[in-house]
Structure formats: C-alpha cells, structure tokens
C-alpha cells in the first residue's frame, strides 16, 4: 500500500513538475514592456541563478533562452533588447523588453533555479504586444492575471498604469478695432461690438447671464453715445471745411 502511494506521488511530481504560475502581460509596440518575476532572498547564500526563455518552461533549464544571470550579474544575453533592470541581489529578475515589437508576442518562461529536487520556481508569461494607438500621449500599460497551480503559495501583483491624452482648449477669437473714418464705419463698429457682446454673453454660465446682460446694455449705450458724438463731430468738421472752401 505504501509503495503504491509513493509511486503515485512520484508520477505526479514528474508529470506536473514544479509549481507554475500563469501571467498575462499586455503592452504596445515601441514601448518598454516589463514582465515581472521575483523570488525571495533571505541572505547572500539564497541568491541563485535564473533564466528567461521563449515558450513554456520545460522540465529543466529554459527552452530558447534569451538571458541568463548567476544572481549577481547577467552572464548571457541573446539581444540587447532583453534586459534585467531590477535589483538582482534582492530577487528582482523581471525582464524588460526594450522597444517592443509585435514579433515579441508569445509565451516567456521565468525559471529561478532553487537548490533541491523539483524546487525550481517557474512562471509562464503570455506577452501580447499590440499596435500603438494614435493619441497625443504615449501610455505604457500592462495588466496581469495570475492562476496558480494547486498548492502554490506564491503571489504576484502588477500595477496598471494608464495615461490619457490631453485635449488643448480652443483659443478665443480676437477682434481688432480702428478709428472710424465716417458715420457708416462707426455704425459698423457699433454693430460688430454689439454682436461680440451678445456672443460672449451666450457662452457664459446661466447664473451670470443677468449681470452680463446688464453690462452689455451699459456698454452698448456708451458705444451709441460715442458713435453719436463722433457722427456729430464728423458733420461739424465737414460743414466747417465746406465753409472754409467757400
């Protein structure tokens, strides 16, 4: 009976291997994508080697390895676009994919080589690189979901960051005025200012409509008085010039 239980346990371990966590990471073309992976470092003796590879984690090592570290420094690197920017001595072995491309989409394996039989920490990541959206901002966004195998106690969290594009405010129209050369020009200026006042009043909040209306009426009255005085002065100057010419 005992031998049968031991045999079943051995078969289960050989078929399932180490505990494997599943993560999904989403990024955009042209951005730097960080694929998280950590392990616990109790002291300098617990610092260990690890590797990143394409495809799912095999029974040992990494298939199609892209970067290796002995726990202190990077020992092998398939491409300069694959980097380990975390603090290796603190167990941060997250992979950074620089200038991500659509071809970078796929499954990645993070394998931390823990001493002992079947002790390796394995995490499979599904990386999805999408085309960048057309916007005034360039957000770097990645999300993750974790599904741990039965008996797993490891946890992982990933921050989701979103940057929304800013929309600039439209510029207010500007009007220029010049001295009127005659009664018709003065009346045109008066009508233009009146229309500007009415348009400005309609764009304000309803609560201030009454005050703006009163102010517009006062301004219009002053403009009419000014136009009247200018017209009177114009006719006076014209009459004076005619008299002088005669």
Coordinates of C-alpha atoms in Angstrom, one line a residue:
X1 CA 0.0 0.0 0.0
X2 CA 2.8 2.4 1.0
X3 CA 4.8 1.6 -2.2
X4 CA 1.7 2.4 -4.3
X5 CA 1.2 5.8 -2.7
X6 CA 4.9 6.6 -3.2
X7 CA 4.7 5.6 -6.8
X8 CA 1.7 7.8 -7.4
X9 CA 3.4 10.7 -5.8
X10 CA 6.5 10.3 -7.9
X11 CA 4.5 10.1 -11.0
X12 CA 2.5 13.2 -10.1
X13 CA 5.7 15.2 -9.5
X14 CA 7.3 14.0 -12.7
X15 CA 4.2 14.9 -14.8
X16 CA 3.4 18.2 -13.2
X17 CA 6.9 19.4 -12.3
X18 CA 7.4 22.4 -10.1
X19 CA 4.6 24.8 -9.3
X20 CA 3.9 27.0 -12.3
X21 CA 2.1 30.4 -12.2
X22 CA 0.5 31.9 -15.2
X23 CA 0.6 35.6 -16.0
X24 CA -0.7 37.8 -18.9
X25 CA 1.3 40.9 -19.8
X26 CA -0.1 43.4 -22.4
X27 CA 2.0 46.2 -24.0
X28 CA 2.2 48.4 -27.1
X29 CA 4.6 48.5 -30.0
X30 CA 7.6 50.8 -29.4
X31 CA 7.2 50.8 -25.6
X32 CA 9.4 49.1 -23.0
X33 CA 7.5 46.2 -21.5
X34 CA 8.3 44.8 -18.1
X35 CA 7.5 41.2 -17.5
X36 CA 7.5 40.7 -13.7
X37 CA 9.4 37.9 -11.9
X38 CA 10.7 37.8 -8.3
X39 CA 12.0 35.3 -5.8
X40 CA 12.7 35.6 -2.1
X41 CA 16.2 36.3 -1.0
X42 CA 16.9 35.6 2.7
X43 CA 20.6 36.2 2.6
X44 CA 23.5 36.1 0.2
X45 CA 23.5 32.3 0.2
X46 CA 20.0 32.3 -1.2
X47 CA 20.9 34.3 -4.3
X48 CA 20.7 31.9 -7.2
X49 CA 20.8 31.7 -11.0
X50 CA 17.8 32.0 -13.3
X51 CA 17.0 32.2 -16.9
X52 CA 14.4 33.7 -19.3
X53 CA 13.3 31.7 -22.4
X54 CA 10.7 31.8 -25.1
X55 CA 7.9 29.2 -24.9
X56 CA 6.7 27.4 -21.8
X57 CA 9.0 26.3 -19.1
X58 CA 10.4 22.8 -19.8
X59 CA 11.3 20.2 -17.2
X60 CA 14.7 21.8 -16.8
X61 CA 16.5 25.0 -17.8
X62 CA 14.9 27.3 -20.4
X63 CA 13.9 26.5 -23.9
X64 CA 15.2 29.1 -26.4
X65 CA 17.0 31.1 -23.6
X66 CA 17.2 34.8 -24.2
X67 CA 19.0 35.9 -21.0
X68 CA 20.8 34.3 -18.0
X69 CA 22.0 35.6 -14.7
X70 CA 24.0 33.9 -11.9
X71 CA 22.1 36.1 -9.4
X72 CA 24.8 38.8 -9.3
X73 CA 25.1 39.8 -12.9
X74 CA 23.9 38.9 -16.4
X75 CA 26.1 36.1 -17.8
X76 CA 24.4 35.5 -21.2
X77 CA 22.2 37.8 -23.3
X78 CA 20.6 36.9 -26.6
X79 CA 19.8 40.5 -27.6
X80 CA 20.4 43.9 -26.1
X81 CA 16.6 44.4 -26.2
X82 CA 16.3 41.9 -23.4
X83 CA 17.5 43.4 -20.1
X84 CA 17.3 42.7 -16.3
X85 CA 16.9 46.2 -14.8
X86 CA 15.8 45.1 -11.3
X87 CA 17.9 44.6 -8.2
X88 CA 19.2 41.1 -8.8
X89 CA 20.6 40.7 -5.2
X90 CA 17.0 41.4 -3.9
X91 CA 15.4 38.8 -6.1
X92 CA 14.0 41.2 -8.7
X93 CA 14.7 39.3 -12.0
X94 CA 11.9 41.0 -14.0
X95 CA 12.5 41.0 -17.8
X96 CA 12.4 44.3 -19.7
X97 CA 11.7 44.1 -23.4
X98 CA 13.1 47.3 -24.9
X99 CA 11.3 48.8 -28.0
X100 CA 8.7 46.1 -28.1
X101 CA 7.6 44.6 -31.4
X102 CA 4.6 42.6 -32.5
X103 CA 7.0 39.6 -33.0
X104 CA 7.8 39.7 -29.3
X105 CA 4.3 38.4 -28.5
X106 CA 4.3 34.9 -27.2
X107 CA 5.0 32.8 -24.1
X108 CA 8.0 33.6 -21.9
X109 CA 9.4 31.4 -19.1
X110 CA 11.0 32.7 -15.9
X111 CA 12.9 29.9 -14.2
X112 CA 14.6 30.5 -10.9
X113 CA 16.9 27.6 -10.0
X114 CA 16.2 26.8 -6.4
X115 CA 18.6 24.2 -5.0
X116 CA 16.9 20.9 -4.3
X117 CA 14.8 18.3 -6.1
X118 CA 11.9 19.9 -8.1
X119 CA 12.3 23.2 -6.2
X120 CA 12.7 25.5 -9.2
X121 CA 10.3 28.5 -9.3
X122 CA 8.6 28.5 -12.7
X123 CA 6.4 31.3 -14.1
X124 CA 5.0 31.3 -17.6
X125 CA 4.0 34.7 -19.1
X126 CA 1.9 35.3 -22.1
X127 CA 3.1 38.6 -23.6
X128 CA 0.8 40.4 -26.0
X129 CA 2.2 43.3 -28.0
X130 CA -0.4 45.4 -29.7
X131 CA -0.1 48.3 -32.2
X132 CA 0.2 51.7 -30.6
X133 CA -3.0 53.8 -30.5
X134 CA -2.9 57.2 -32.2
X135 CA -3.1 59.8 -29.5
X136 CA -1.3 62.9 -28.1
X137 CA 0.1 60.8 -25.3
X138 CA 2.0 57.5 -25.3
X139 CA 0.7 55.4 -22.4
X140 CA 2.7 52.4 -21.2
X141 CA 0.1 49.9 -20.0
X142 CA 0.4 46.3 -18.9
X143 CA -2.0 44.2 -16.9
X144 CA -1.7 40.7 -15.5
X145 CA -3.8 37.8 -14.2
X146 CA -2.4 35.1 -12.0
X147 CA -3.6 31.5 -11.9
X148 CA -1.5 29.3 -9.6
X149 CA -1.4 25.6 -9.6
X150 CA -2.9 23.7 -6.6
X151 CA -0.7 24.1 -3.5
X152 CA 1.0 27.2 -4.7
X153 CA 1.6 30.0 -2.2
X154 CA 3.4 32.4 -4.5
X155 CA 1.7 35.7 -5.3
X156 CA 2.4 38.3 -7.8
X157 CA 1.0 41.8 -8.4
X158 CA 1.4 44.1 -11.3
X159 CA 0.5 47.8 -11.4
X160 CA -1.7 49.0 -14.3
X161 CA -0.8 52.5 -15.5
X162 CA -2.8 54.5 -18.0
X163 CA -2.1 57.8 -19.4
X164 CA -4.9 59.6 -21.1
X165 CA -4.3 62.1 -24.0
X166 CA -4.8 65.8 -23.2
X167 CA -7.0 68.0 -25.3
X168 CA -6.0 71.6 -25.6
X169 CA -8.6 74.4 -25.1
X170 CA -9.6 76.3 -28.2
X171 CA -8.3 79.8 -28.4
X172 CA -10.8 82.6 -28.0
X173 CA -11.4 84.7 -31.1
X174 CA -9.8 88.2 -31.1
X175 CA -11.1 91.3 -32.8
X176 CA -9.2 94.4 -33.7
X177 CA -10.6 97.9 -33.9
X178 CA -9.5 101.0 -35.8
X179 CA -10.7 104.6 -35.8
X180 CA -13.8 105.1 -37.9
X181 CA -13.4 107.3 -40.9
X182 CA -17.1 108.1 -41.3
X183 CA -20.6 107.6 -39.9
X184 CA -21.1 104.3 -41.7
X185 CA -17.8 102.9 -40.3
X186 CA -18.8 103.9 -36.8
X187 CA -22.1 102.2 -37.2
X188 CA -20.4 99.1 -38.5
X189 CA -18.1 99.1 -35.4
X190 CA -21.0 99.5 -33.2
X191 CA -22.9 96.6 -34.7
X192 CA -19.7 94.4 -34.6
X193 CA -19.2 95.2 -30.9
X194 CA -22.9 94.5 -30.2
X195 CA -22.7 91.1 -31.8
X196 CA -19.5 90.3 -29.9
X197 CA -21.1 91.2 -26.6
X198 CA -24.2 89.1 -27.4
X199 CA -22.0 86.1 -28.4
X200 CA -19.9 86.5 -25.3
X201 CA -22.9 86.6 -23.1
X202 CA -24.4 83.4 -24.6
X203 CA -21.2 81.5 -23.8
X204 CA -21.2 82.2 -20.1
X205 CA -22.9 80.3 -17.3
X206 CA -26.6 80.9 -17.0
X207 CA -26.1 82.1 -13.4
X208 CA -24.1 85.1 -14.7
X209 CA -26.4 85.8 -17.6
X210 CA -28.2 88.7 -15.9
X211 CA -25.0 90.5 -14.9
X212 CA -23.6 90.1 -18.4
X213 CA -26.9 91.4 -19.9
X214 CA -26.8 94.5 -17.8
X215 CA -23.1 95.0 -18.6
X216 CA -23.8 94.5 -22.3
X217 CA -26.6 97.1 -22.3
X218 CA -24.4 99.6 -20.5
X219 CA -21.6 99.0 -22.9
X220 CA -23.9 99.3 -25.9
X221 CA -25.3 102.6 -24.5
X222 CA -21.9 104.0 -24.1
X223 CA -21.0 102.9 -27.7
X224 CA -24.1 104.5 -29.1
X225 CA -23.3 107.8 -27.3
X226 CA -19.7 107.6 -28.6
X227 CA -21.0 106.9 -32.1
X228 CA -23.4 109.8 -31.8
X229 CA -20.6 112.2 -30.7
X230 CA -18.3 111.0 -33.4
X231 CA -21.0 111.5 -36.0
X232 CA -21.8 114.9 -34.8
X233 CA -18.1 115.8 -34.8
X234 CA -17.8 114.4 -38.3
X235 CA -20.7 116.5 -39.7
X236 CA -19.4 119.6 -37.9
X237 CA -15.9 119.2 -39.4
X238 CA -17.4 118.6 -42.8
X239 CA -19.5 121.7 -42.6
X240 CA -16.6 123.7 -41.3
X241 CA -14.4 122.6 -44.2
X242 CA -17.1 123.4 -46.7
X243 CA -17.5 126.9 -45.2
X244 CA -13.7 127.4 -45.4
X245 CA -13.6 126.3 -49.0
X246 CA -16.4 128.7 -50.0

